[in-house]
């Protein structure tokens, strides 16, 4: 989405907001010093419809005190902050119902806003989860082998 460098290095907030038009999932970003960031930097957003997840990759963001957020809105249920093998972070926003998504990036303050409208194909069953683990695949039902687990 954006190939420029930014001053964002930390996830400082995960929020879900519902209004008349859509549900919004907001990722707020901060600098190393903890001040609100002014620019997001490199970002990639992928809608993994077959998993019921909107994934926001933040390759320059490596710090956070936030692990998850529970919103229980019609279209956005919860979100998880995940650390990649390379040390960067990404956020998985789990949908609560079938939706269509678009993304808006703001500056000053640096935020990534995922806007969700109702629509699209039905979602798969909810991902299995515990306090420490979310299993995205396989989902409930028949499994093929070799069994590959992601989450």
mmCIF file of C-alpha atoms in Angstrom:
data_model
loop_
_atom_site.group_PDB
_atom_site.id
_atom_site.type_symbol
_atom_site.label_atom_id
_atom_site.label_comp_id
_atom_site.label_asym_id
_atom_site.label_seq_id
_atom_site.Cartn_x
_atom_site.Cartn_y
_atom_site.Cartn_z
ATOM 1 C CA UNK A 1 0.000 0.000 0.000
ATOM 2 C CA UNK A 2 2.664 2.525 1.028
ATOM 3 C CA UNK A 3 6.356 2.174 0.219
ATOM 4 C CA UNK A 4 7.545 5.346 1.996
ATOM 5 C CA UNK A 5 9.304 5.237 5.316
ATOM 6 C CA UNK A 6 7.470 6.641 8.301
ATOM 7 C CA UNK A 7 8.158 7.409 11.940
ATOM 8 C CA UNK A 8 5.780 4.713 13.250
ATOM 9 C CA UNK A 9 7.546 1.934 15.177
ATOM 10 C CA UNK A 10 4.915 0.947 17.751
ATOM 11 C CA UNK A 11 1.246 -0.083 17.811
ATOM 12 C CA UNK A 12 -0.342 2.195 20.401
ATOM 13 C CA UNK A 13 -4.015 1.336 19.999
ATOM 14 C CA UNK A 14 -6.581 -1.052 18.525
ATOM 15 C CA UNK A 15 -10.139 0.246 18.411
ATOM 16 C CA UNK A 16 -13.433 -0.793 16.881
ATOM 17 C CA UNK A 17 -16.064 1.827 16.088
ATOM 18 C CA UNK A 18 -19.563 1.370 14.694
ATOM 19 C CA UNK A 19 -21.494 4.091 12.932
ATOM 20 C CA UNK A 20 -24.423 4.264 10.530
ATOM 21 C CA UNK A 21 -22.291 3.712 7.453
ATOM 22 C CA UNK A 22 -19.863 0.951 8.456
ATOM 23 C CA UNK A 23 -17.760 -0.677 11.166
ATOM 24 C CA UNK A 24 -14.246 0.698 11.463
ATOM 25 C CA UNK A 25 -11.193 -1.077 12.823
ATOM 26 C CA UNK A 26 -8.489 1.445 13.740
ATOM 27 C CA UNK A 27 -4.791 0.760 14.341
ATOM 28 C CA UNK A 28 -3.079 3.750 15.985
ATOM 29 C CA UNK A 29 0.697 4.053 15.744
ATOM 30 C CA UNK A 30 3.407 5.745 17.814
ATOM 31 C CA UNK A 31 7.105 6.592 17.602
ATOM 32 C CA UNK A 32 9.961 5.020 19.586
ATOM 33 C CA UNK A 33 9.458 7.763 22.184
ATOM 34 C CA UNK A 34 5.772 6.891 22.564
ATOM 35 C CA UNK A 35 4.453 10.047 20.909
ATOM 36 C CA UNK A 36 1.755 9.704 18.243
ATOM 37 C CA UNK A 37 3.428 8.916 14.918
ATOM 38 C CA UNK A 38 2.880 11.312 12.029
ATOM 39 C CA UNK A 39 3.341 8.828 9.166
ATOM 40 C CA UNK A 40 2.607 5.111 8.869
ATOM 41 C CA UNK A 41 5.406 3.967 6.540
ATOM 42 C CA UNK A 42 5.345 0.660 4.673
ATOM 43 C CA UNK A 43 2.010 -1.133 4.977
ATOM 44 C CA UNK A 44 0.217 -3.950 3.214
ATOM 45 C CA UNK A 45 -3.395 -4.985 3.821
ATOM 46 C CA UNK A 46 -4.734 -8.358 2.659
ATOM 47 C CA UNK A 47 -8.336 -9.566 2.899
ATOM 48 C CA UNK A 48 -8.157 -13.311 3.637
ATOM 49 C CA UNK A 49 -11.853 -13.913 2.997
ATOM 50 C CA UNK A 50 -11.524 -17.716 3.180
ATOM 51 C CA UNK A 51 -10.254 -17.266 6.769
ATOM 52 C CA UNK A 52 -12.582 -14.390 7.716
ATOM 53 C CA UNK A 53 -9.550 -12.184 8.452
ATOM 54 C CA UNK A 54 -8.259 -8.794 7.333
ATOM 55 C CA UNK A 55 -4.467 -8.869 7.839
ATOM 56 C CA UNK A 56 -2.492 -5.624 8.153
ATOM 57 C CA UNK A 57 1.272 -6.057 7.660
ATOM 58 C CA UNK A 58 3.460 -3.420 9.326
ATOM 59 C CA UNK A 59 7.058 -4.279 8.356
ATOM 60 C CA UNK A 60 8.597 -1.238 10.103
ATOM 61 C CA UNK A 61 6.613 -1.637 13.327
ATOM 62 C CA UNK A 62 8.370 -3.822 15.907
ATOM 63 C CA UNK A 63 6.995 -2.790 19.308
ATOM 64 C CA UNK A 64 3.671 -2.944 21.141
ATOM 65 C CA UNK A 65 2.191 -3.581 24.566
ATOM 66 C CA UNK A 66 -1.106 -4.579 22.951
ATOM 67 C CA UNK A 67 -1.743 -8.235 22.152
ATOM 68 C CA UNK A 68 -5.409 -8.200 21.195
ATOM 69 C CA UNK A 69 -8.689 -6.340 21.207
ATOM 70 C CA UNK A 70 -12.281 -7.545 21.584
ATOM 71 C CA UNK A 71 -14.854 -5.348 19.822
ATOM 72 C CA UNK A 72 -17.907 -7.590 19.317
ATOM 73 C CA UNK A 73 -19.295 -5.311 16.619
ATOM 74 C CA UNK A 74 -21.512 -6.773 13.884
ATOM 75 C CA UNK A 75 -18.681 -6.909 11.325
ATOM 76 C CA UNK A 76 -15.493 -6.912 13.426
ATOM 77 C CA UNK A 77 -15.294 -9.317 16.342
ATOM 78 C CA UNK A 78 -11.707 -9.106 17.579
ATOM 79 C CA UNK A 79 -8.113 -8.486 16.536
ATOM 80 C CA UNK A 80 -4.745 -10.021 17.390
ATOM 81 C CA UNK A 81 -1.257 -8.522 17.149
ATOM 82 C CA UNK A 82 1.164 -11.143 15.810
ATOM 83 C CA UNK A 83 4.967 -11.044 15.658
ATOM 84 C CA UNK A 84 6.465 -12.302 12.383
ATOM 85 C CA UNK A 85 9.596 -14.434 12.252
ATOM 86 C CA UNK A 86 11.515 -11.311 11.111
ATOM 87 C CA UNK A 87 10.458 -9.391 14.255
ATOM 88 C CA UNK A 88 7.941 -7.103 12.574
ATOM 89 C CA UNK A 89 4.277 -7.053 13.533
ATOM 90 C CA UNK A 90 1.028 -7.681 11.737
ATOM 91 C CA UNK A 91 -2.557 -7.431 12.928
ATOM 92 C CA UNK A 92 -5.253 -10.002 12.168
ATOM 93 C CA UNK A 93 -8.756 -8.535 12.391
ATOM 94 C CA UNK A 94 -11.294 -11.376 12.683
ATOM 95 C CA UNK A 95 -14.642 -10.606 11.099
ATOM 96 C CA UNK A 96 -17.945 -11.182 12.844
ATOM 97 C CA UNK A 97 -19.994 -11.425 9.629
ATOM 98 C CA UNK A 98 -19.523 -11.373 5.864
ATOM 99 C CA UNK A 99 -18.104 -8.017 4.832
ATOM 100 C CA UNK A 100 -16.492 -5.949 2.119
ATOM 101 C CA UNK A 101 -13.378 -4.041 3.182
ATOM 102 C CA UNK A 102 -11.459 -0.935 2.218
ATOM 103 C CA UNK A 103 -8.496 0.720 3.919
ATOM 104 C CA UNK A 104 -7.708 4.355 4.671
ATOM 105 C CA UNK A 105 -4.300 5.536 5.922
ATOM 106 C CA UNK A 106 -4.126 8.841 7.813
ATOM 107 C CA UNK A 107 -1.200 10.995 8.847
ATOM 108 C CA UNK A 108 -0.772 13.202 11.927
ATOM 109 C CA UNK A 109 -1.870 11.022 13.681
ATOM 110 C CA UNK A 110 -0.668 7.928 11.844
ATOM 111 C CA UNK A 111 -3.522 5.427 11.690
ATOM 112 C CA UNK A 112 -4.648 2.560 9.511
ATOM 113 C CA UNK A 113 -8.426 2.402 9.292
ATOM 114 C CA UNK A 114 -10.128 -0.681 7.881
ATOM 115 C CA UNK A 115 -13.725 0.151 6.942
ATOM 116 C CA UNK A 116 -16.140 -2.771 6.704
ATOM 117 C CA UNK A 117 -19.523 -2.818 4.980
ATOM 118 C CA UNK A 118 -21.919 -5.793 5.137
ATOM 119 C CA UNK A 119 -21.777 -8.114 2.132
ATOM 120 C CA UNK A 120 -19.880 -10.776 0.293
ATOM 121 C CA UNK A 121 -19.827 -14.565 0.665
ATOM 122 C CA UNK A 122 -20.502 -16.258 4.001
ATOM 123 C CA UNK A 123 -17.560 -16.600 6.384
ATOM 124 C CA UNK A 124 -15.993 -19.888 7.496
ATOM 125 C CA UNK A 125 -16.565 -21.138 11.064
ATOM 126 C CA UNK A 126 -14.863 -19.075 13.765
ATOM 127 C CA UNK A 127 -11.163 -19.870 14.285
ATOM 128 C CA UNK A 128 -10.330 -22.083 17.259
ATOM 129 C CA UNK A 129 -8.689 -20.039 20.006
ATOM 130 C CA UNK A 130 -7.414 -20.184 23.554
ATOM 131 C CA UNK A 131 -5.767 -17.541 25.734
ATOM 132 C CA UNK A 132 -2.445 -17.984 23.913
ATOM 133 C CA UNK A 133 -3.222 -19.488 20.486
ATOM 134 C CA UNK A 134 -5.466 -18.837 17.478
ATOM 135 C CA UNK A 135 -5.613 -21.647 14.895
ATOM 136 C CA UNK A 136 -6.635 -20.273 11.492
ATOM 137 C CA UNK A 137 -6.440 -23.590 9.640
ATOM 138 C CA UNK A 138 -7.666 -26.229 9.618
ATOM 139 C CA UNK A 139 -11.219 -25.179 10.470
ATOM 140 C CA UNK A 140 -14.033 -27.360 11.728
ATOM 141 C CA UNK A 141 -14.933 -30.166 9.347
ATOM 142 C CA UNK A 142 -13.113 -32.736 7.268
ATOM 143 C CA UNK A 143 -9.321 -32.377 7.067
ATOM 144 C CA UNK A 144 -6.984 -33.436 4.282
ATOM 145 C CA UNK A 145 -3.520 -34.830 4.882
ATOM 146 C CA UNK A 146 -0.807 -33.857 5.221
ATOM 147 C CA UNK A 147 -2.424 -31.628 7.850
ATOM 148 C CA UNK A 148 -1.031 -28.094 7.769
ATOM 149 C CA UNK A 149 -1.773 -25.871 10.763
ATOM 150 C CA UNK A 150 -1.476 -22.067 10.578
ATOM 151 C CA UNK A 151 -2.259 -19.479 13.165
#
